[in-house]
Amino acid sequence: MKRVLIASILIIGVAACGSGTKEPAAGGAKELEVLYKVETTWPHLEKMLQNAKKQYEATHKGVTIKLTPVQGNNEAYYTKLALLNRSADSAPDLYYHDTFQVNADVAAGKLAPLDEYLGAWPDWGTQFPDSVKQAAKGGDGKIYGVPISTDTRGLWYHKDVLAKAGIAVPWEPKTWADVLTAARAIKQKAPGAIPFSMYSTKIHGEAATMQGFEMLLYGTPAGTLYDETQKKWMAAGKGFTDSLAFINTIYRENLGPKLSDAHNAKLSDKHTLEWFPQGKLGILLDGAWTPSAWKPTGAKPWPEWQQKMGWTRMPTQNGQEPGAVSMSGGWVMAMSSYTPNKKEAFDFITTATNKENSMLYSVGTGDLAPRKDVAADPAYSADNPSVKFWTELAEVTHYRPAFEEYPKVSAEVQEAMEAVTTGARGPEEAAKAYSDTLPGVVGGPDKVVAGG
Amino acid sequence: MTATALSRPVARGPSGRRRALRRLAPLGPALVLMVLFLAGPILWSLYVAFTNETLSGTNSVSPSFVGPANFVRMFGDADFVNSFTLTFVFVVGSAVVGQNTLGLMIALLQRGRSRATRSTVNGVVIAAWVMPEVVAALCWFSFLAEEGTLNTLTGIGQEWLYTAPMVAVILANVWRGTAFSMLVYSAALSEVPAELVEAAAVDGAGTWQRLWHITLPLIRRSIMANLMLITLQTLASFGLIYTLTGGGPGNASQTTPLYMYDKALRYGEIAYGSAMALVMLVIGALFSLVYLRLIKVED
């Protein structure tokens, strides 16, 4: 509708001028629009970008950075970005992008490859480890974004709650059974505390798939969503069903939060702002960034967390090699293929991901720093004793099969998890429903193999 | 109609045509605006419903025509059928029964009351209506939430939005939308001649008989018009449910507009969402036809 309105105004008013898309304005003044995400409890990216804007505009006369925030959670951000990206007129020049969405946009030709610029940027070669560089690699082998953050996942626990349940800290579970045993002990001996929490419903979107389901599935023998050798998606096998069975046990034995909380969009705030500080949660399956809320500048300053909280690796199902599992994702700064000012846009990416800004972001969010110089800086780990542990999880971490179909597969995984969470379906039944819908989602039965 | 045409045969011909034109002329600007702003999007969504267009990925730039595949899929989709049933329950429960009956009742009770009573009741009922949808939903959320007003007052530990999500959204929608029906019926009732009702009373008709045989038949056209309007409004209701329950838990309160939003905007299946929108459009049109038909029959 807006386009029609604009079109009609253009036709009436400036018919003679022509209306090219995204042409640099006359007089050499250029504007770069940067789209990013902000939440009241998560202002860190905004702070970093405002700093980068100041630095950039001081050295690039004639170029203005227009920061366009999207208020809301990740799901809202993905939708807004996808809608803006539908037309060259509305697409932002640069955007904060979740790595698992990159391939879909590469396939649609919406992202600009950065290789020719990266070669001339010394930091790329010296400061970014090779593993991190892969974060936004397209199916064509080109790089489509510079990492802002990376992360790992594992278990957080409240030492007092575990102690009350008679569990020795530091706690190091070796199998899923150890985790469930601890949760049952908490339920019995520490009433008033929720034994275990994780994301397992659709409202938590990708967080449910990645922090929740994949942390289980990738810890089962041969557990994966995608078979790399056959280049096919896996139907639900034993690992898939066992992962659902774990979730089923949590909720059927009342080891998890109440179902209304499991469905609450603000579950993450409940974990960090209420339950952990009040000692009402035992164990949480979540990401490295969890303590960022407890910093003096965070949403719920809680200096005691360093004594009260413990962190440990999420074990594999039966303790099989390598003993633990982690998932990694992260966000990059990406460039639109529609922007006419590619050189200027890339310069902004380098400013936003320089040492100072990268530090500002990582210290604020608690995400792991992608840059070597930031990671080595004492200021980075100064008030977060857990950083070293989470960084070392990189040894056992997995990456999502971030192909074009992945977001849809992820939605089906959430469907299965939610059915098990509410008890609408049993694990086998939900796994079968997943296998039944998978071919339709990934483009035909020939793209699917039987699960292991 | 025939009688008029016969008694005025001269009305046909050039002057008649000119008169018809003169009558239609005021519609012109509205028609132009509608074509300009709505025809595009409507035609576009009609087209998209027959493709496999998505929000991102390859199909967002080069969608292909898939014929009626989206519609075929819809009728085999258990979640769609579920959403459809819930929409039906929601429309009947909150609009046809809830708002309609309550609005009529309040309007009837207000007849002959003092000015002060009427303005107080009107004020309260209309306040709920004037309130933006999201604010109304948040009010109900804080009323029904686990630590909300209702549980605090009654001492019950019930998670209403989780255990009875449909009841919650229906109640909230009745509360919010009753004002509209009340206003329509207040206006209609003021047109009912007092002498008729009095005459019936003198003839010995009781309250119910007067309502059933005098008042209701006289305002039947307002009833039909009101039903049509609130049905269409409720059919498309989105914000209230979205804010209150988000369609959950699971999909226990996911009416078709919410399911449509989920599919089209969250999971990016714009084509499938558009197909559902078209089906809803057809259903809305069918409802209107039935109501219009009923008004005509009564004439």
Short mmCIF file of N, CA and C in Angstrom, two decimals, chain B residues 95 99-100 102-104 106-107 122 125-130 173-188 222-234:
data_model
loop_
_atom_site.label_atom_id
_atom_site.label_comp_id
_atom_site.label_asym_id
_atom_site.label_seq_id
_atom_site.Cartn_x
_atom_site.Cartn_y
_atom_site.Cartn_z
N ALA B 95 -19.30 -12.87 19.80
CA ALA B 95 -20.08 -11.87 19.06
C ALA B 95 -21.57 -12.20 19.04
N GLN B 99 -21.70 -10.45 22.82
CA GLN B 99 -21.89 -9.02 22.61
C GLN B 99 -23.31 -8.67 22.24
N ASN B 100 -23.89 -9.49 21.38
CA ASN B 100 -25.22 -9.21 20.85
C ASN B 100 -26.26 -9.24 21.98
N LEU B 102 -25.81 -9.31 25.32
CA LEU B 102 -25.51 -8.39 26.42
C LEU B 102 -25.82 -6.96 26.00
N GLY B 103 -25.45 -6.61 24.75
CA GLY B 103 -25.72 -5.25 24.26
C GLY B 103 -27.22 -4.96 24.27
N LEU B 104 -28.01 -5.93 23.79
CA LEU B 104 -29.46 -5.75 23.75
C LEU B 104 -30.02 -5.63 25.16
N ILE B 106 -28.50 -4.60 27.93
CA ILE B 106 -28.18 -3.31 28.56
C ILE B 106 -29.06 -2.22 27.97
N ALA B 107 -29.24 -2.26 26.64
CA ALA B 107 -30.05 -1.23 26.00
C ALA B 107 -31.50 -1.30 26.51
N ASN B 122 -23.56 4.08 30.24
CA ASN B 122 -23.00 4.32 28.91
C ASN B 122 -21.51 4.60 28.99
N VAL B 125 -19.51 1.37 29.77
CA VAL B 125 -19.48 0.40 28.67
C VAL B 125 -18.66 0.93 27.50
N ILE B 126 -18.85 2.21 27.20
CA ILE B 126 -18.14 2.77 26.04
C ILE B 126 -16.64 2.90 26.32
N ALA B 127 -16.28 3.13 27.59
CA ALA B 127 -14.85 3.24 27.92
C ALA B 127 -14.11 1.98 27.49
N ALA B 128 -14.74 0.82 27.70
CA ALA B 128 -14.10 -0.44 27.31
C ALA B 128 -13.92 -0.51 25.80
N TRP B 129 -14.85 0.11 25.10
CA TRP B 129 -14.82 0.05 23.64
C TRP B 129 -13.78 1.00 23.05
N VAL B 130 -13.66 2.17 23.70
CA VAL B 130 -12.74 3.19 23.21
C VAL B 130 -11.29 2.77 23.44
N ASN B 173 -13.33 -10.30 24.81
CA ASN B 173 -13.91 -9.71 23.61
C ASN B 173 -15.36 -9.25 23.85
N VAL B 174 -16.10 -9.99 24.66
CA VAL B 174 -17.45 -9.57 25.00
C VAL B 174 -17.38 -8.25 25.76
N TRP B 175 -16.49 -8.19 26.72
CA TRP B 175 -16.32 -7.01 27.55
C TRP B 175 -16.00 -5.79 26.69
N ARG B 176 -15.14 -6.02 25.71
CA ARG B 176 -14.69 -4.89 24.91
C ARG B 176 -15.71 -4.48 23.86
N GLY B 177 -16.40 -5.46 23.29
CA GLY B 177 -17.20 -5.14 22.11
C GLY B 177 -18.68 -4.88 22.38
N THR B 178 -19.15 -5.09 23.61
CA THR B 178 -20.57 -4.94 23.90
C THR B 178 -21.09 -3.53 23.59
N ALA B 179 -20.25 -2.53 23.82
CA ALA B 179 -20.67 -1.14 23.62
C ALA B 179 -21.26 -0.92 22.24
N PHE B 180 -20.65 -1.53 21.23
CA PHE B 180 -21.12 -1.32 19.86
C PHE B 180 -22.56 -1.78 19.72
N SER B 181 -22.83 -3.02 20.15
CA SER B 181 -24.19 -3.55 20.06
C SER B 181 -25.15 -2.70 20.90
N MET B 182 -24.69 -2.30 22.06
CA MET B 182 -25.55 -1.49 22.94
C MET B 182 -25.97 -0.19 22.25
N LEU B 183 -25.01 0.45 21.62
CA LEU B 183 -25.33 1.72 20.94
C LEU B 183 -26.32 1.49 19.80
N VAL B 184 -26.08 0.43 19.02
CA VAL B 184 -26.99 0.13 17.90
C VAL B 184 -28.40 -0.11 18.43
N TYR B 185 -28.50 -0.90 19.49
CA TYR B 185 -29.83 -1.23 20.02
C TYR B 185 -30.49 -0.06 20.73
N SER B 186 -29.69 0.79 21.41
CA SER B 186 -30.28 1.97 22.03
C SER B 186 -30.96 2.82 20.98
N ALA B 187 -30.25 3.02 19.86
CA ALA B 187 -30.81 3.83 18.77
C ALA B 187 -32.07 3.18 18.22
N ALA B 188 -32.01 1.85 18.02
CA ALA B 188 -33.15 1.15 17.44
C ALA B 188 -34.36 1.21 18.38
N SER B 222 -32.30 -3.91 12.65
CA SER B 222 -31.11 -3.50 13.38
C SER B 222 -30.38 -4.72 13.91
N ILE B 223 -31.15 -5.73 14.34
CA ILE B 223 -30.50 -6.93 14.86
C ILE B 223 -29.64 -7.59 13.79
N MET B 224 -30.23 -7.73 12.59
CA MET B 224 -29.49 -8.37 11.50
C MET B 224 -28.25 -7.56 11.12
N ALA B 225 -28.43 -6.23 11.00
CA ALA B 225 -27.30 -5.38 10.63
C ALA B 225 -26.21 -5.47 11.69
N ASN B 226 -26.64 -5.43 12.94
CA ASN B 226 -25.67 -5.51 14.03
C ASN B 226 -24.93 -6.84 14.01
N LEU B 227 -25.68 -7.93 13.82
CA LEU B 227 -25.05 -9.25 13.77
C LEU B 227 -24.01 -9.32 12.66
N MET B 228 -24.37 -8.76 11.52
CA MET B 228 -23.45 -8.81 10.39
C MET B 228 -22.16 -8.05 10.72
N LEU B 229 -22.30 -6.86 11.26
CA LEU B 229 -21.13 -6.04 11.55
C LEU B 229 -20.23 -6.70 12.59
N ILE B 230 -20.83 -7.17 13.69
CA ILE B 230 -19.96 -7.73 14.73
C ILE B 230 -19.37 -9.07 14.31
N THR B 231 -20.10 -9.83 13.49
CA THR B 231 -19.53 -11.09 13.00
C THR B 231 -18.28 -10.81 12.19
N LEU B 232 -18.37 -9.84 11.28
CA LEU B 232 -17.22 -9.55 10.43
C LEU B 232 -16.05 -9.02 11.26
N GLN B 233 -16.37 -8.16 12.23
CA GLN B 233 -15.32 -7.62 13.09
C GLN B 233 -14.60 -8.73 13.86
N THR B 234 -15.39 -9.63 14.41
CA THR B 234 -14.82 -10.67 15.27
C THR B 234 -14.07 -11.72 14.47
#
